[in-house]
């Protein structure tokens, strides 16, 4: 059969963000008439499980591969194997430290989190205490968003203090617990940044449960609950990436590579800050998912 | 396991059935009080009403799961599926309430019924197919995890169309009456579930068989009891309780999160064991489990309020869990 | 007359064992029918088929003349067949009363457990048995003897028409046996048929009407109990004559003192116990149930803690805190409770025999010398007549008496200078018992020091060079062994209770 | 648990020590073969050498952890710390090799030594402090998880300065000799570890005590054996094996990933139980564990190669685990 098969190995599967990436990939698959599969480990620590997935994908002699590396070095032998077999590799979500991927469809998480820091500073008036509820201490996105935010505050806003950074594994319930403890321990807190959907929703839940008012909450990604919180004014705003675009661009780039086209090194799918004022703008609405 | 622990003649018994229990309960309780006092000194923000409520609220879901796990563990089994079963039941509630738009009561009953049914499946695997509880419930855990994703279409189901759904856990009936005591309903439900389970254990035939099966299943069988049927009933009851946990977490998050749940089983079992229930079966108390769940909730919350660095939180939690159980051990020996 | 239960041509095979070969048996209402045979003869297997635990491979069972094949204990119960099992089948974490009524809990109108009625009903049964036991006591904390009584109470509570008793007296002393016989006579008068299994030959004449003997899984014959001399029954069982010579205590005045225990005590259980045993001596310990003999030996062995007292071995003070210390000092202890404290039942005979000696069967690299282990295990299988298809058979598959022999083999192999045997012949058949007596005598003659705890006075009197008697945790006296001492002398000391108004501090 | 299983007269034995073992081994093996054949028919890409090697490679880490868990489980205990201990050992190797720049051999020995030491700690908690193995190793799991993050500074440590480090697992000594059989060294190491553990279990004193402790610890103690010392040795040995797993995974990823490891304990224990080892202790085989680990690896890989949707993969995995064990049960009964 001459069906074109492109497996995508992602960093995760069950979370909304990855589901949106999958959605974009499926759109492109339909458009370009290729078959894709989409798989990722249970959480972003399972580097070796991702290797197993990559190996299984290679066993199916795919036309091309999309790959979001949990650890870029660990994957190199398998990527080399793909390269030797003449299988083009497109990276997505975060880069691979190697010249094997022909292109990378990604968001600049550091810059996006820095934008969140700027908005936070603006909303709390340039001074006060802020906290971060992050989703992961060791994953690339977790580190980039945390550091992007914290470093920007440190560089640009000397009167703002990041009092604590805690982690909730992106799990809604655990993030709620974490945010509750932060709010209770820091009665003077001016703002909290939640670094992914689960973290952000956790902060919103905690504020609701404690009846906290006046704390500026900035989130990340979208999802129905987060959009609702922004509309209701509980959350000031959030950064959104373009996950559907990431998925779409990854498959499109793979198809282009199969057709022998030249690809840019980075396909920046972009990020936006959205709040109640622009949430319904067509440009924003296009990259939100629920 | 059971042989080893059963037989140390020096180790005193910890059964609910016996009489020496009140003493033992007091001891696990002492560890909890010590933690509370310690954290109060360490952080002035710890001992606020709002934080105490937050701790209770955070103990509620794990507490209910731990109660379910306790029943199965006393029979000498284990239930790894409590976490994903909770999620599955939450998803079922979401389908009934949001997708089908049926009334609240139907959703609640549906979730609890689904839990009981899944529990019955596990029970059937264990009894009729003779599969070790570990494998039977591991298999259920995986199947339920997948099914939750499939049924929900891998996305959260929100309960926005069911007004008052979030009040099931977050509201406070007690607070409405006594404003100084804003105990969330979720906590009230935990205590009700615990009281009911405790009642079942001590006052009903089912409870008697739970202990008897864990002590010596063969002896129960030789006494002419249909052990399979009772065991299936116990797993079903545990499943129904997981259904209640599913309602609780769905209400608290105002959504059914299909991806959540794995990993919760270990926390629930930890609460059970910290509470003095033996994994070998035959002995255990719901009150102990409740205290175990509270110890874990206080510990996590306290370290977070103290803003201990995350990696150290983990280390300290591990150490304190060991020490709390050790303290129990030496006090019991005296 | 119609038989209550009839069994015809019953066959049963286990892997490697042909346990029952066309066995026949019948039971009339209102009789006690004793079932006798050596260890492993197939007695327990036969009654397990009656009780719905095993299915027979061949043959027929009839109740009231109707063919039946009970497939579960419940079906057997419904047919009116109740069992007291040889291996206790109790739930250790439950109380005595809860054990007795498991599956038949009294309930109140709301369907809830009626704990008060439960305890009252149990207390009533205990009262009928003249047994002083708290219905709320946790069964796991009871001694074997009391557990046995709970098991008996449970069987009685069923009010079965046919009651099977598989070695109910193995763990009981004479007073308790007498009590049990009273109960049996009462049941008999009510028309209950009783199948009675025991290795205590004297009980035959006292209680049974007919005796059926089995050997090697085969039916040997049924005789009238009163008309048949005991020796003939023994011969049917064992296939030879068993003779018993009375003990003649040797002169040990010159022998060195091997073990000296001074002022041993533990709060509430052992009060200031002192005694010494000489090299080559057999010291018997007599006493009623709960006299504290087991407690004393466990304390000496380091299995339980002690509050005070010193232990000297060969004149040297030793500090025994754990069984490891005791074994190092040359003391071995064979527990009365083989299933819980004596055997790793899922393991095979070989591994159990070498359990206490394993370090002698390893190379310098820690590798086991399996061939040598097999050889010694086979040696003991032959010497003690352990009935097993091979030394690789799991111990849990052996008959009760053969399990007991495995424990004995373990301690014989360990070759300790001082050996404490707690109820060593529990459940062992008459032929093997006499072999074990001879063995103990040989060991003593070889210079070993032996302590035997037994609830069977004939056994104590048959073996002991001296007899220590305990009552309620105190050592009430030491009597000389041999023909000079009567059962009455021992019983007097065994019931020599401490005065109720004892001055404080005397036994500090 | 043990009492119940010990006494069912109908249930046949499954001990290594006994003789009926060869038979039982063959059976678990049959489930594995059935899976292999099934997947070969379902996907033509499944039965390639490279995919077989990928399956073996993916079984190697879990297999080694499962071997460690088997030893502890046969004693009637449980070890929840195997996953995070593996990570901890990998981090220790990283510190020794990359941060301190010491030679390869030192790193390997250091990692294994650290594993043994941590195992000894767990063993001490269990024996000297009398803490139930579940709690002792849960505490260790949390402490080691935190310590790995602390020591590594919460970021991966790469082994780029240690040439050949990745060859420990990825290279293929066998493939160098027989090019048609490119078995990765990681797999070779798994088989060596399994063979060694099997030898220890069946031929050494330690192994005999492992079974004896799991059968009836009190009887062993009353035989004058210093049970505490042997138990500590067993936990230490299991820890050392986790150290080997740490080296394996670090070599495979060419880095020590400090956050990885939690959740792996459940998979390891699952492999053990699928392999026929009883959680009640006293019986089990390494070969069974190996087959259990392979069954899990084949299952996951096969479903992936068949490109089954991921949510369905989970469901099917759960179902097949139950069925595989069930198949074993009925075959054993015959
Ligand atoms: N489940 C079993 N599997 C294999 N062999 C068995 C099993 N049960 C009993 N046997 C064997 O069957 C034979 C008869 O055993 P049984 O328990 O009936 O003896 P018994 O007459 O009651 O002996 P004792 O006086 O020692 O109790 C013995 O050789 C025993 O090892
Ligand atoms: N494992 C145990 N746990 C708690 N109490 C025990 C235990 N074993 C014995 N006892 C108690 O200690 C007391 C002494 O019992 P022990 O068994 O030492 O008496 P004994 O003289 O050996 O009697 P027996 O003839 O029954 O063996 C009894 O009151 C008994 O209830
Ligand atoms: Mg018998
Ligand atoms: Mg005794």
Short mmCIF file of N, CA and C in Angstrom, two decimals, chain B residues 153 210 223 249 309:
data_model
loop_
_atom_site.label_atom_id
_atom_site.label_comp_id
_atom_site.label_asym_id
_atom_site.label_seq_id
_atom_site.Cartn_x
_atom_site.Cartn_y
_atom_site.Cartn_z
N UNK B 153 -14.06 11.29 25.80
CA UNK B 153 -13.44 11.86 24.61
C UNK B 153 -12.14 12.57 24.95
N UNK B 210 -15.61 -9.33 56.87
CA UNK B 210 -14.41 -8.62 56.40
C UNK B 210 -13.22 -9.00 57.27
N UNK B 223 -16.36 -23.01 57.66
CA UNK B 223 -17.53 -22.82 58.51
C UNK B 223 -18.81 -22.77 57.71
N UNK B 249 -14.63 14.66 44.05
CA UNK B 249 -13.56 15.34 43.31
C UNK B 249 -14.16 16.09 42.13
N UNK B 309 11.36 24.00 50.24
CA UNK B 309 11.59 23.71 48.82
C UNK B 309 11.01 22.34 48.49
#
